[in-house]
Tab-separated table of C-alpha atoms in Angstrom:
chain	number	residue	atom	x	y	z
A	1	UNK	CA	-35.609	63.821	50.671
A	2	UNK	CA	-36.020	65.904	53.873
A	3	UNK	CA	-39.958	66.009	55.265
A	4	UNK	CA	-40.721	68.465	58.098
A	5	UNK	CA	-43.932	67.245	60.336
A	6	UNK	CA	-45.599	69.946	61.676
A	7	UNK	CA	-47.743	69.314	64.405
A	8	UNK	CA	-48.288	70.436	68.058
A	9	UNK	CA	-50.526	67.586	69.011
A	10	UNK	CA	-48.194	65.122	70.782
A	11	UNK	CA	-50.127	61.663	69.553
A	12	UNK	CA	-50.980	63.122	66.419
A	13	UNK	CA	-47.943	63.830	65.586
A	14	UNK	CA	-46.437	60.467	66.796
A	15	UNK	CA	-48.638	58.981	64.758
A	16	UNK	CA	-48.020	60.637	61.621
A	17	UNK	CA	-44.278	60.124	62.012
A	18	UNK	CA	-45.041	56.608	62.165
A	19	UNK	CA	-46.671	56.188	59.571
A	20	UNK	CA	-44.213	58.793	57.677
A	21	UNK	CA	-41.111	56.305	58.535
A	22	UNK	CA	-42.996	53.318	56.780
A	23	UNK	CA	-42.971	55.436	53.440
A	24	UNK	CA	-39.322	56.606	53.598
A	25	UNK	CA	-35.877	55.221	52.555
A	26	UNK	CA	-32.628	55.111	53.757
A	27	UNK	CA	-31.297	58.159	52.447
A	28	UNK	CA	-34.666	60.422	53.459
A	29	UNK	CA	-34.989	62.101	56.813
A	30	UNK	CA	-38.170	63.143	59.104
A	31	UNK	CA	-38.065	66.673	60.882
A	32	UNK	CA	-40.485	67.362	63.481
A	33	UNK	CA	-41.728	70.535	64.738
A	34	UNK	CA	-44.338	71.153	67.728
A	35	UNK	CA	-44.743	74.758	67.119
A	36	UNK	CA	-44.985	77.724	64.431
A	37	UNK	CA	-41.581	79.056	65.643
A	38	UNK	CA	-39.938	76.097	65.347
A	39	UNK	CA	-41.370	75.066	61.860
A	40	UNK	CA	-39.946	78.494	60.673
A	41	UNK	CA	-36.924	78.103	62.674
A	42	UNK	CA	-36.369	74.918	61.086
A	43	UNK	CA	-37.180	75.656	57.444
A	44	UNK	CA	-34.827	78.203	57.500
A	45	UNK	CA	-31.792	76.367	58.886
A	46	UNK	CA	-33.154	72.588	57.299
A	47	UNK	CA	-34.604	73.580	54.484
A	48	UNK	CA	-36.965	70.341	54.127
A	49	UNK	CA	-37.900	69.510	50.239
A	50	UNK	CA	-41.383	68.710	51.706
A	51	UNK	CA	-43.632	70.662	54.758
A	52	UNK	CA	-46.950	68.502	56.274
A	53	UNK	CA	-47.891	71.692	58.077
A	54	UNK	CA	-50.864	71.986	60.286
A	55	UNK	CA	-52.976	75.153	60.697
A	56	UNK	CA	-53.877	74.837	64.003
A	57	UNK	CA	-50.861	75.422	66.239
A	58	UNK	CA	-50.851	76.707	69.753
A	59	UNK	CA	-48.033	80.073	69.598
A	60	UNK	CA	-48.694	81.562	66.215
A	61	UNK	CA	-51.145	79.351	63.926
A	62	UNK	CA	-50.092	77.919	60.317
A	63	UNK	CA	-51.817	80.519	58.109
A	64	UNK	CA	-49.265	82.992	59.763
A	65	UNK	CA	-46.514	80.486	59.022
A	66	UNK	CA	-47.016	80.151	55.653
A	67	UNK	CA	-47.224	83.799	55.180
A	68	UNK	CA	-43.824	83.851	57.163
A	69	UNK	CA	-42.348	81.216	55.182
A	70	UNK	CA	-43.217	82.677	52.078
A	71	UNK	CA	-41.873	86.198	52.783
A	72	UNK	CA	-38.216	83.975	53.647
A	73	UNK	CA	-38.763	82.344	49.878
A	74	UNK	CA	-39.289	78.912	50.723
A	75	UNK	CA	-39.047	77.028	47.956
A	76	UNK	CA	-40.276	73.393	48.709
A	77	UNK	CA	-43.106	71.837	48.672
A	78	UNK	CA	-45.920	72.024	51.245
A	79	UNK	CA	-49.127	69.462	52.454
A	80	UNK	CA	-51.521	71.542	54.764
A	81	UNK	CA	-52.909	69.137	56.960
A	82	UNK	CA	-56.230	70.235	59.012
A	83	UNK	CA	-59.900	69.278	60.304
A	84	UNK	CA	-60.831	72.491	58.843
A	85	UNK	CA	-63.823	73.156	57.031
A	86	UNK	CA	-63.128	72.953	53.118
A	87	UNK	CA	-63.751	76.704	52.759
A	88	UNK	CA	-61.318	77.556	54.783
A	89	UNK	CA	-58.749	75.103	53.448
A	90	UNK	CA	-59.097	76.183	49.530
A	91	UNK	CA	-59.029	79.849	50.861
A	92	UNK	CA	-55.497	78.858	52.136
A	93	UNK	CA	-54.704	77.358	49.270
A	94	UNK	CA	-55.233	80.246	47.187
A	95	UNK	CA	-53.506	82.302	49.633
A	96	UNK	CA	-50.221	79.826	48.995
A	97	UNK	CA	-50.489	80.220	45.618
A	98	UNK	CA	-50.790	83.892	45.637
A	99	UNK	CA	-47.460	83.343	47.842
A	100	UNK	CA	-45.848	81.608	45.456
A	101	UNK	CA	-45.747	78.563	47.873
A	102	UNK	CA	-45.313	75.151	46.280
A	103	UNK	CA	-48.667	73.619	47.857
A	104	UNK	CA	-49.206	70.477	46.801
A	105	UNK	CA	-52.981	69.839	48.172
A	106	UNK	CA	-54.258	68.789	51.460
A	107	UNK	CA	-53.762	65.949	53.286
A	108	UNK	CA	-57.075	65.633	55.666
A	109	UNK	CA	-56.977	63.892	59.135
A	110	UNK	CA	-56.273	61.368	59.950
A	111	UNK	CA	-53.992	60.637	57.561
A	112	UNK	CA	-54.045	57.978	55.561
A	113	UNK	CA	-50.871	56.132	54.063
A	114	UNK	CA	-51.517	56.004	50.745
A	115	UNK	CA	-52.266	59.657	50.681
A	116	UNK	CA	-48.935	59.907	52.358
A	117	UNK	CA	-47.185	58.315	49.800
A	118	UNK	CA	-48.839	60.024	46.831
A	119	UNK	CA	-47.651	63.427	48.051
A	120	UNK	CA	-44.445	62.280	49.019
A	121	UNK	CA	-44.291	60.714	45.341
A	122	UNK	CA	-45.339	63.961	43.867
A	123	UNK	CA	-42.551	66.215	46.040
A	124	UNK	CA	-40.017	63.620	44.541
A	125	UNK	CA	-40.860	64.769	41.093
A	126	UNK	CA	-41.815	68.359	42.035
A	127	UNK	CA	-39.109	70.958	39.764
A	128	UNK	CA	-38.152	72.709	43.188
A	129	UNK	CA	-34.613	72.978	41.562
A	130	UNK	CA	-35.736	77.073	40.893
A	131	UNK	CA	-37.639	78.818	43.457
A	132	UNK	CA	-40.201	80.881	42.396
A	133	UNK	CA	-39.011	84.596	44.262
A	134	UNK	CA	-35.565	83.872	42.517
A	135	UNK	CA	-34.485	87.467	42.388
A	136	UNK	CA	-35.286	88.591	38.277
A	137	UNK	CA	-32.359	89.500	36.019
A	138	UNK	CA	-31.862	93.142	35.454
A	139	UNK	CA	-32.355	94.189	32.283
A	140	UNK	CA	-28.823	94.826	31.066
A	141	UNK	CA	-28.213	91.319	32.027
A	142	UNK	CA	-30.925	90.116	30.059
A	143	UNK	CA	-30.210	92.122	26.905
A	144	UNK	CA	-26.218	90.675	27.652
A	145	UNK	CA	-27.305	87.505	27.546
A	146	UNK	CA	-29.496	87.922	24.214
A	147	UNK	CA	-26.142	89.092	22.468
A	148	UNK	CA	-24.601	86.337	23.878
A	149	UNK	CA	-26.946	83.571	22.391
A	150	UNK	CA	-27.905	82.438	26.010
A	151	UNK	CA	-31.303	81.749	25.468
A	152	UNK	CA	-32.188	78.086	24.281
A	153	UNK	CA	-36.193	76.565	23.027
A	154	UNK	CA	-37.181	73.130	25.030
A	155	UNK	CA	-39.987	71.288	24.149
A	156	UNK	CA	-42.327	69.412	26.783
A	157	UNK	CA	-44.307	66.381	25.112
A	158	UNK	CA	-48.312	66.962	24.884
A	159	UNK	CA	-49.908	63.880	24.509
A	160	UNK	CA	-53.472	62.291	24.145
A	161	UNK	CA	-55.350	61.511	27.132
A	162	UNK	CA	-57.098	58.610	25.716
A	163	UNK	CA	-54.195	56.263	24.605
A	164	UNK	CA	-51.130	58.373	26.198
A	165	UNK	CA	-49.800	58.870	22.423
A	166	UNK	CA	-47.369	61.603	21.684
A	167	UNK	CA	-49.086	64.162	19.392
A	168	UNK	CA	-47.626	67.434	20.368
A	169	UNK	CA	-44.844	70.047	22.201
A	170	UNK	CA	-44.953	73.329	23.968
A	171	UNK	CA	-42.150	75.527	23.153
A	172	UNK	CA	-40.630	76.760	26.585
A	173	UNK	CA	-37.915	79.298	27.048
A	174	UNK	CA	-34.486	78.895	29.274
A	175	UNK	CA	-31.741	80.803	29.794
A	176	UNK	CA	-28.576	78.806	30.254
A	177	UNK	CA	-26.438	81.302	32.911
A	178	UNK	CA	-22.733	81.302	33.470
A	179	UNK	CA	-23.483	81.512	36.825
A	180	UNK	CA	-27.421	80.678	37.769
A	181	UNK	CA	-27.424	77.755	35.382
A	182	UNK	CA	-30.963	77.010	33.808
A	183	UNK	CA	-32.990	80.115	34.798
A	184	UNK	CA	-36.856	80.002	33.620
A	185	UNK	CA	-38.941	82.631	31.664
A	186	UNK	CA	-40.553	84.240	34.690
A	187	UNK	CA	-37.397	85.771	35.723
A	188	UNK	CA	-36.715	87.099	32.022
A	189	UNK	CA	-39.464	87.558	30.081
A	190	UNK	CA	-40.657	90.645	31.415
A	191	UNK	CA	-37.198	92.344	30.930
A	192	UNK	CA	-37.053	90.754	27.419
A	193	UNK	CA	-40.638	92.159	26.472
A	194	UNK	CA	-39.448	95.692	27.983
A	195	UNK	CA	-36.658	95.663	25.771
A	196	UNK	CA	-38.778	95.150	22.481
A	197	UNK	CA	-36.870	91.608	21.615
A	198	UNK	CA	-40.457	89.413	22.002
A	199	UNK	CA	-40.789	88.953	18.245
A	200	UNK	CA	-37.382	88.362	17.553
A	201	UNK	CA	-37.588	85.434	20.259
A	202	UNK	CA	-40.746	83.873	18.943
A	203	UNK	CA	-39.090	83.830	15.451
A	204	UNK	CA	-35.715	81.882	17.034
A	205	UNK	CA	-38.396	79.955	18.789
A	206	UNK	CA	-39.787	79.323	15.232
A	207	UNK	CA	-36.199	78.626	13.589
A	208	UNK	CA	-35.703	75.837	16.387
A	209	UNK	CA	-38.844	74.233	15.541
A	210	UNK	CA	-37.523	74.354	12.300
A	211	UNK	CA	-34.292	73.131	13.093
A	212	UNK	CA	-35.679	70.594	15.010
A	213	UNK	CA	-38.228	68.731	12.875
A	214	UNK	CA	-36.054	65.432	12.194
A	215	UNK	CA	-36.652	65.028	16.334
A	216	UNK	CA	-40.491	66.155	16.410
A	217	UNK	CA	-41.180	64.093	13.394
A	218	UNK	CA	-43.462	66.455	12.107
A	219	UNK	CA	-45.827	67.184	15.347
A	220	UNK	CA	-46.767	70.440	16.057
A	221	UNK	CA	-45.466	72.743	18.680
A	222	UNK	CA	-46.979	75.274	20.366
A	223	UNK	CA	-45.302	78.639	20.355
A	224	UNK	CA	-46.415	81.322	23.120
A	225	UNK	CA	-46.609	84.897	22.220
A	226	UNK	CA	-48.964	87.739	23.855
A	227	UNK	CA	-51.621	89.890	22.416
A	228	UNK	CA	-49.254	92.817	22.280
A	229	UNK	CA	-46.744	90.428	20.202
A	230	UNK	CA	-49.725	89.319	18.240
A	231	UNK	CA	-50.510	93.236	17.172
A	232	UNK	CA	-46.984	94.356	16.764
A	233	UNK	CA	-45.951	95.826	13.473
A	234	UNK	CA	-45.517	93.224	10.473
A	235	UNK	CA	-45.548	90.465	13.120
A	236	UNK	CA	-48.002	88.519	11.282
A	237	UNK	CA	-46.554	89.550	7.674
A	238	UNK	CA	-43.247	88.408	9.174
A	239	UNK	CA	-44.832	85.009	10.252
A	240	UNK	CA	-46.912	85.000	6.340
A	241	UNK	CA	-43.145	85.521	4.872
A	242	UNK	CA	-41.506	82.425	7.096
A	243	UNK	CA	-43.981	80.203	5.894
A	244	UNK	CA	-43.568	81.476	2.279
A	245	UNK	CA	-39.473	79.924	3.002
A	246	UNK	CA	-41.330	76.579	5.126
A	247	UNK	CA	-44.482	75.521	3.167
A	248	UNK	CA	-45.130	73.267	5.824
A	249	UNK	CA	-44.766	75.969	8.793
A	250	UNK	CA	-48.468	75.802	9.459
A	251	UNK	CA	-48.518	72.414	10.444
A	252	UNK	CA	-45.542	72.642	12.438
A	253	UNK	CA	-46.546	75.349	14.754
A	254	UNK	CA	-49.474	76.929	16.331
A	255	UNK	CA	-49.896	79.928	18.767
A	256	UNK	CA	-51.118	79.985	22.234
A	257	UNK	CA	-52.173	83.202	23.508
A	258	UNK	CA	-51.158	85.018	26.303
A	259	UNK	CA	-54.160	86.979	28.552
A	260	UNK	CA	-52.526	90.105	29.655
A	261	UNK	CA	-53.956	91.667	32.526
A	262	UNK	CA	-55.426	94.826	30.395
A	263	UNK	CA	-56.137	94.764	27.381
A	264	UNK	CA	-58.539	96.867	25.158
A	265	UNK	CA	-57.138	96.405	21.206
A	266	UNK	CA	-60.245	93.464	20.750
A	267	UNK	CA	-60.735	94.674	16.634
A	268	UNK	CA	-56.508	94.454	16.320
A	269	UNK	CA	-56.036	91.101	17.388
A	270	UNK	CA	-59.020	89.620	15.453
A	271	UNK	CA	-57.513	91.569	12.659
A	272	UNK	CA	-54.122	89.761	13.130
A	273	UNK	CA	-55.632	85.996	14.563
A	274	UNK	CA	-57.979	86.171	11.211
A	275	UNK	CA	-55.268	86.983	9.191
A	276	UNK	CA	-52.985	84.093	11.219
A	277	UNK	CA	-55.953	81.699	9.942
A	278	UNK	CA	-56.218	82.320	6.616
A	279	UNK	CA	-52.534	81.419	5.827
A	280	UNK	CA	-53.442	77.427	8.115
A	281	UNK	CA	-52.283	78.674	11.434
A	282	UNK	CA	-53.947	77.638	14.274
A	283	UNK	CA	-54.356	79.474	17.697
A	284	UNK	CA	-55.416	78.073	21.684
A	285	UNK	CA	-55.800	79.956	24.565
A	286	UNK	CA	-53.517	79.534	26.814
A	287	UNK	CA	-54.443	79.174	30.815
A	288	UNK	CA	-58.026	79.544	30.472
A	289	UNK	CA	-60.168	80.001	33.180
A	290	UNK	CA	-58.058	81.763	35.105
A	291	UNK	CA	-57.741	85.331	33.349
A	292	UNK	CA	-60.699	88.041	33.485
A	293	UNK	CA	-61.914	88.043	29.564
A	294	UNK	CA	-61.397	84.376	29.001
A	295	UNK	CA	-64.853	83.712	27.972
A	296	UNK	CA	-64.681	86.662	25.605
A	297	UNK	CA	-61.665	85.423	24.093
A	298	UNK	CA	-63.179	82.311	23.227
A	299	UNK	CA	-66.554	84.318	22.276
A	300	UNK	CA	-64.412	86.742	19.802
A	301	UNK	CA	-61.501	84.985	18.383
A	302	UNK	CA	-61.016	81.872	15.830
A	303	UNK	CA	-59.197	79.590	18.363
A	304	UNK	CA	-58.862	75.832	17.910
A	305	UNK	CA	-58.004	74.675	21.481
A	306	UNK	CA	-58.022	76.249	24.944
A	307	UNK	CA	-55.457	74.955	27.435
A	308	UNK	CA	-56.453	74.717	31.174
A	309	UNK	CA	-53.713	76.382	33.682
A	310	UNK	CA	-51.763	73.765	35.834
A	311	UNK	CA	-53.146	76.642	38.546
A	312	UNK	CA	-56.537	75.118	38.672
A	313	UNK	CA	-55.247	71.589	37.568
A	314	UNK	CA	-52.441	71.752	40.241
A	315	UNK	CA	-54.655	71.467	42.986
A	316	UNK	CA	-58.118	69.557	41.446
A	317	UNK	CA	-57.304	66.537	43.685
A	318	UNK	CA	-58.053	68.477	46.701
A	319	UNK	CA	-60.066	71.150	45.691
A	320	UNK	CA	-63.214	71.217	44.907
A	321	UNK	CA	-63.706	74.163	43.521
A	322	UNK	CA	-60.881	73.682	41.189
A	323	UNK	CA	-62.007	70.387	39.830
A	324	UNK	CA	-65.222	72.310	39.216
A	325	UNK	CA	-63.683	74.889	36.804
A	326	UNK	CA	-61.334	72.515	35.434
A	327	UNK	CA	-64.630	70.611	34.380
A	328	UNK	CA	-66.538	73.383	33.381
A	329	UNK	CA	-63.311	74.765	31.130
A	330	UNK	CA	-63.540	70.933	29.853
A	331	UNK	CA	-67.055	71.398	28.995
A	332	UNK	CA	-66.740	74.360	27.187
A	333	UNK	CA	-64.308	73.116	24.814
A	334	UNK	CA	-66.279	70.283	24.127
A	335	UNK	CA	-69.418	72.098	23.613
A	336	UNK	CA	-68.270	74.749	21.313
A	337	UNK	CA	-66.340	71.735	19.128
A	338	UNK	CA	-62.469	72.655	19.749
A	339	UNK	CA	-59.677	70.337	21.892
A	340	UNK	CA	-59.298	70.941	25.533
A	341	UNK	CA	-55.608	70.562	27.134
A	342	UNK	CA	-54.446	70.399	30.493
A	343	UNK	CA	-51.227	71.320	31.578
A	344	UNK	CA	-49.545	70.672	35.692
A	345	UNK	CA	-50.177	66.830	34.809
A	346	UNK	CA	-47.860	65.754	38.013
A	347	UNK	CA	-49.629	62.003	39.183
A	348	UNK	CA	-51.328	59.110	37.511
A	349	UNK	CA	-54.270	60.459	39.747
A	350	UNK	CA	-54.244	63.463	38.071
A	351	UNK	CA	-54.616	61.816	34.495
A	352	UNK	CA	-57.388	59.737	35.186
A	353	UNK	CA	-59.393	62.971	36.610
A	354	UNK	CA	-59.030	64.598	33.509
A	355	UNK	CA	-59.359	61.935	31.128
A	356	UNK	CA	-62.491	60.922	33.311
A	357	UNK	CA	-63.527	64.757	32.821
A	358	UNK	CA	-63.026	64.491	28.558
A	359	UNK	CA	-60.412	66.267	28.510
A	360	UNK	CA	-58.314	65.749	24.899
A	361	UNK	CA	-54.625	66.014	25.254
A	362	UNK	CA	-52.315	66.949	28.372
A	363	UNK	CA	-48.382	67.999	29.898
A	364	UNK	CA	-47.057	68.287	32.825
A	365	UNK	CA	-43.499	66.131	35.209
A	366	UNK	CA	-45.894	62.932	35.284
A	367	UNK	CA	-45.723	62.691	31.469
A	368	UNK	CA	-42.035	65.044	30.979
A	369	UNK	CA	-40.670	68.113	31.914
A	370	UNK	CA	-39.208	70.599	29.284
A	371	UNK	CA	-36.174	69.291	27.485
A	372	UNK	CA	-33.914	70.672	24.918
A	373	UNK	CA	-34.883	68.666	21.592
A	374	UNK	CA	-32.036	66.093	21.704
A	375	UNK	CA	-33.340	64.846	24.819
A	376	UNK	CA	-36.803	63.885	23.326
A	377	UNK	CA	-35.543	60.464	21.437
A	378	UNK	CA	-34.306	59.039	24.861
A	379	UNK	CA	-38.055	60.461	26.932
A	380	UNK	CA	-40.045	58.485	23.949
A	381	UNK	CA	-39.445	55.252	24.135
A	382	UNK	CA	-39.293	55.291	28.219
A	383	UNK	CA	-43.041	56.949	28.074
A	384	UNK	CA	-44.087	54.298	25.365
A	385	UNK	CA	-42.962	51.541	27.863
A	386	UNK	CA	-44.793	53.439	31.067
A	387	UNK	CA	-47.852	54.165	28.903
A	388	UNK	CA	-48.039	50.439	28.143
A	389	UNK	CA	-47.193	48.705	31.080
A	390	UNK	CA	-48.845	50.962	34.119
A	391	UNK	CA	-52.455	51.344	32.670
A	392	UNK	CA	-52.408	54.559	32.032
A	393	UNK	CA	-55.578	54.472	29.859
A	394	UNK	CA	-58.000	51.244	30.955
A	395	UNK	CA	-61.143	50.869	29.866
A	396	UNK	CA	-62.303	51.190	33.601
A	397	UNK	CA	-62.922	54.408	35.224
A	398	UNK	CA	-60.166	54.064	38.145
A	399	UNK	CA	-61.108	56.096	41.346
A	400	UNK	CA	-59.049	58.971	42.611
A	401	UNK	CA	-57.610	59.744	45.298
């Protein structure tokens, strides 16, 4: 791993290099920078996995640095380290995320090691391997690779917060390129939904879920699809007639829903989520508490779980505004009786928040990342063994960090 230390105080940042060098291995290496320019020098000729960057820098200040880095697509991960007030610090934080910048949390001063070496931990397992302002796939190239059968369903684990069983899978898309490799949805999916192939990927989505059931053993796998997918013509009678073929089909999939940003069709997908339920299909809500209508989703529509965006869970740790909401989305769930899940699980820290929260059932690179299926019987019994030998679920509440 490559760590860049920014920091123009001279003992500060001596110190924090010390303390850096006691956490690292042979093979890593420790950048410094004393200035904005040179951070952004350096991240463009280094490019570190990991940035501890400090906001307050004597030529141009690390708020401006970000920004700067993010406009040059920096892709790893980032610590802000600062005195700053907290305001100010989760303001920056959003700002990252609205970036696109990997930000991890923030490391207060004066640092402390273990801190340190729980970020450094995290950036180890951190899926950096596709950077988020990857340029998109045009549409022809989408559409080529759709004839082509380039498209494969992987399946991250879901599992219970309370004993770290395996009870469940999310459905994720990939794209296997001749030349990009393994690209992810967000560089496809809005080409594939402008080309009017959504429902036909949900049902090949289905088919592998199908396919796949020796693997799952019969848990159920959550299969994303929007509202407009929801309302589309004979969607749901196509769904009705699968399951007419796969008796079982309702226990071997549910839907999570999609917010889009406007939406106004409230009677059609009622219409179609009733009609979903009446035939034993289930529905959650997928990222809640971060879209506009969430709450009126919830209010309006028979769901059975809501799922909590790794957006807010992402950066609970150090943010205290996010481990309110993730709390409050927690609480909800609870108090209207459905399941609560949490996705952007990356540290054991993490886990304990949520399951300290209530929180039911949760994903994310601490538990697996999306695999294809055949890679789920060698995950299983490695997770059994970490489940039961790192105290993932004591009887003791355990502290964060």
């Amino acid at each position: 791993m490559k760590i860049l230390l920014v920091e123009d105080h001279p003992f500060k940042r001596d110190m924090m290099s010390g303390q850096l060098m006691q956490l690292l291995s042979g093979t890593d290496e420790l950048l410094t920078a004393k200035s904005g320019s040179d951070a952004l020098e350096q991240t463009l000729i280094e490019k570190p996995d990991l940035v501890f960057c400090d906001l307050q820098l004597a030529d141009i200040d690390g708020i401006e640095l970000l920004s700067n880095m993010a406009e040059r697509g920096f892709m790893g991960c980032i610590v802000i380290t600062s005195a700053a007030s907290p305001k100010v610090l989760e303001t920056v934080q959003n700002m990252c995320e609205n970036l696109h910048l990997n930000v991890l949390g923030v490391l207060p001063k004066p640092a402390s090691i273990p801190l340190l070496k729980h970020y450094i931990e995290v950036a180890n397992d951190h899926d950096v391997q596709f950077p988020q302002d990857l340029v998109p796939l045009r549409e022809d190239e989408v559409l080529e690779a759709w004839k082509s059968g380039q498209f494969e369903t992987w399946f991250q684990p879901i599992v219970r917060l309370e004993d770290g069983e395996w009870i469940a899978c999310e459905a994720l898309q990939r794209l296997r390129h001749p030349t990009r490799d393994i690209i992810l949805p967000r560089q496809f999916l809005p080409q594939l939904s402008a080309l009017g192939l959504e429902s036909e990927l949900t049902m090949t989505v289905i088919e592998a879920v199908i396919e796949h059931q020796e693997t799952l053993q019969g848990r159920p796998v959550g299969i994303n699809i929007s509202m407009n997918n929801l309302i589309e013509l004979k969607f749901v009678d196509n769904i009705i007639s699968m399951a007419e073929d796969h008796p079982k089909l309702c226990e071997h999939i549910y839907f999570e829903l999609m917010e889009p940003e406007h939406f106004n069709h409230i009677s059609q997908v009622q219409e179609a989520a009733s009609r979903l339920l009446l035939n034993g299909f289930r529905i959650a809500i997928d990222d809640f508490g971060t879209g506009h209508s969430s709450l009126q989703e919830v209010e309006f529509l028979p769901i059975d779980s809501l799922k909590v965006g790794l957006s807010l869970v992402l950066p609970m740790l150090s943010s205290r505004t996010s481990s309110a909401l993730v709390e409050a989305s927690i609480l909800i769930a609870r108090r209207i009786g459905i399941a609560s899940v949490a996705e952007g699980i990356e540290c054991i820290e993490t886990w304990h928040g949520l399951r300290d929260m209530g929180c039911d059932y949760g994903q994310g690179f601490f538990i697996a990342k999306a695999m294809p299926a055949n890679d789920l019987s060698n995950w299983y019994p490695l997770w059994v063994q970490l489940k039961n030998h790192r105290s993932l679920c004591p009887s003791h509440v355990i502290s964060t960090i």
